[in-house]
C-alpha cells in the first residue's frame, strides 16, 4: 500500500491480471517486501493477533447466525440448541464468546504497547485515531453481542447501557425510545441489535484496512522510537515478520484454547444462564470485564449526565493523546519519568477495573473517585507536564545501533509488563465473580467432583442415580425442558442404550397435536421429545408454589454461582476450578435446618437454608434419607442424593462436557508441538538478521 | 520461505520448514472440520426424522392422502383395480426408468402405493389424479407419472421414489 510497485509476477496468467489490476503488486509491497524495523519485540505481534481474532469472530459469528433465532421468545433457547444439538455447536459458541474476551485482551495489550512506545506520535496520529475508532466499534459490537443470548445479564445490560443515553438533556428520552423501538427493551431491541451486531464487524474490518494502510504509509514504530534510516535498519516483512507474527498467534491460541476447552464460563456471568426476565433485576449488574474500568468511572461521578460524559470522555480523550503528549522522544525506554508514570497508569486502569466489579458503596466509591481523577490526570496533567520538564536519555542514532547495543543487556521491563498484564487479565476476569457476592449465604463446601479438572468425566452411576432422584423427587415441581429423552443415550451421558432411552420416554405422556380433527391429544413419549414440565406455564407454577416459580433445572448448575473472592479467582484460572455451580446446588440441597437460628425470623411459607442467599428459601426440604431406593448399593442418604442429582444436573447443563475436555487435550498437544516447531522455524528465519 | 538452501543438499533447515508447514497444513485442515460439519442436520432435526406410523383405514379406494415425513410429502394412494391393472399392463422395457409395479409396492398390499411426492425433475410437488396416465402430473414442467408413480412423459429423469416403509398391520404402515 505504499506507492506503485515494480513487482512483476513470473506466471504469464498472473501477469495478465497484474496489468489490469495490480493486486499482486499490492500484496507483494504490503506483506512481502514491506520493510519492517528489525528491532520489533513480541508486543508488535499483537497486531497480527488482533487480525486473527477479528477473522475468528467474523467466521464463528457468521456460522452462529446460521443457527441463532433473534426473537425475544426464542433467542435463549436457540443458543442452548446450538450448544446441545448443532455439530460442534458448543465449540463454535465457546470460540465466539471467549473470542470476544480474547479480542479485548489483545486490543488492550496493543493499546498499552502504543502508549508505552509513543506509537501515536507524529507521523502516526491518524493511525492512532483510527485505532481508537476501531476500539469504540469493538465496544459497541461486544455490547450488542452480549445482548443476543437474551439471558438476565443480556437484558439488564441492554437496559442499563441504553439508559445512558437518557442523560442527554431534552432529547435523551426520545433517543432511548428510538434505540429500543418500544417502551422498554424488548423484541424490537433484540432484532436491531442482532442486525447491527452482524454489521459492525465488517465496519471494523473496513477501518482495519484504513489502519493498516496508514501504518504502511507512516511505517511501523519500534521499541527505540527512531525511524528506520538505512536498509540495515529493516528486514523484509516476509518471511521475518510473517513467521514471528504466526509464532505470536500460535502462543496466543494456547491462551484462547485454555478458555475455550477448559474454562468457557470463567469470563462470563452465571446470571446469563437465566432467561431474560423483565420483572427481576439481578442483584449485581456487572458488565463484561473489558468495560469495567469505564463502568467504574461512570459510577464515580455522582451526577448522571456528568458520569456519562466522563465515561465516554475517558475513551475520547485517547484521540487527543498525540497532542497532549508533545514530548519529542517517542519510546518510554528513553523517558525515565514517563516510564514510571506509564506503569502507574496501567495500575490505575487495573484497579478501576477491579472497582467496576465491586458494589458501589463505602471505600469503593472514594477509591473510584481518586482513581478516576488519576486516570484523567495522566492525560491532562502528567503527560503535558512531562513533555516540558522531563530530560530524556539520549536515543540511539539508528535502529541498527540500538540492536548492536542491546546484544548483551536484555531489557527487563518486558518481563514486568508480562506479569502486570497476566495479573490485569485475571484481576478483571475474577472481579466479576467477586461482584456477585451472595448476600449472607455461607460459602458452600467444595466437593470433589468426578467431572472437574482437564480430564474430568461424569460418573455414569451417579448420572443414572441422579436421574432417578430427579424423576422421583425434583420432577414434581421442576422442569428439565432443554433435555430430550434421546440425550440419555448419547455418548458422554448416563450411558443408556437407545432402546432404554425409548422405553424411558414411553413412560411419559406427552401432549401432541392438533390431529386431523383439530384436537390436542396425549401420546406416549418418544426419544425426540423433551422432558415434560410439571406446570403448563409460569403462572401455574407460581400459583402452586406460594408465589415462587420453581426454576427449570436444565441449566441450574451453570446459572448459579457464589463469590470466590480474591485471590481465589486467580488460582481458579490455573487450577481450572469451575464447579461453583455444582458446589452451590449440592450445598443448598443439604443446607436445610429445621429451625432458624436465634433472632432470625422467616417470612411466611419460607424455610431456613444455610447456603441460600438471604437464607429464606421457598422450597421445603426436598430430600430425606432413604427416600429414593438405589439398586446399586449406594448409600441412600441425603448427601449421596444431593451429589448424584447435582452430577446429573451438571450433565443436563452441559451434555458435551466430556467431548469438550477430550478435544481440548488433543488441541493442546497439537498447539504445543506446533508452537515449538514455529519457535525454531522463527529462529532459523531470523538467524541471518541478528 | 527462503530459497537459500539448494535442492541437492537437503539441510536441517529444510526439514524444519517442511515439518512446520506440514503441521500447519494438518492443523488447518483439522480445524476446518467443525466449520463444515456444523452445516449438517443437527441432533434435534435428526431425532425429529424418526419413523412415523400412518393409519390407512380412513382412506377409501380411489382416494389418497399426503403425510409429511422428514419434511417431505409422502403420497399414500389407495389404488383402484383399474389403476393397478393399468400399472401392470405396461411393457416395462419401454419405460424411461424401467421398473415393474410389483417392485414398487408390497406384495399382498398391491392396492397401496406409497411414494415420495417430489418430482424427480426439479423438486416440485406433482398433483395426484391428474395427467394422462391416471397418476400424477407435475405442474412446474409438465412431467407425468403413472398410477405406479413411474415417469412416463416430460423432463423428469426417474420414477417417484418409494420411501422405506413396512406394514405393521393390514391397516397401518410405518414410514422410515
Tab-separated table of C-alpha atoms in Angstrom, chain A residues 684, chain B residues 2-19:
chain	number	residue	atom	x	y	z
A	684	UNK	CA	16.164	-20.115	11.719
B	2	UNK	CA	13.831	-18.578	1.884
B	3	UNK	CA	15.424	-20.306	-1.007
B	4	UNK	CA	18.933	-20.217	0.393
B	5	UNK	CA	19.372	-23.956	0.529
B	6	UNK	CA	19.653	-25.927	-2.655
B	7	UNK	CA	17.642	-28.955	-3.608
B	8	UNK	CA	20.677	-31.222	-3.879
B	9	UNK	CA	21.592	-30.797	-0.240
B	10	UNK	CA	18.552	-31.072	1.960
B	11	UNK	CA	19.521	-29.372	5.183
B	12	UNK	CA	18.202	-29.439	8.695
B	13	UNK	CA	16.630	-26.091	7.940
B	14	UNK	CA	14.646	-27.573	5.062
B	15	UNK	CA	13.409	-30.366	7.260
B	16	UNK	CA	12.281	-27.915	9.916
B	17	UNK	CA	10.444	-25.785	7.373
B	18	UNK	CA	8.737	-28.794	5.849
B	19	UNK	CA	7.761	-30.158	9.260
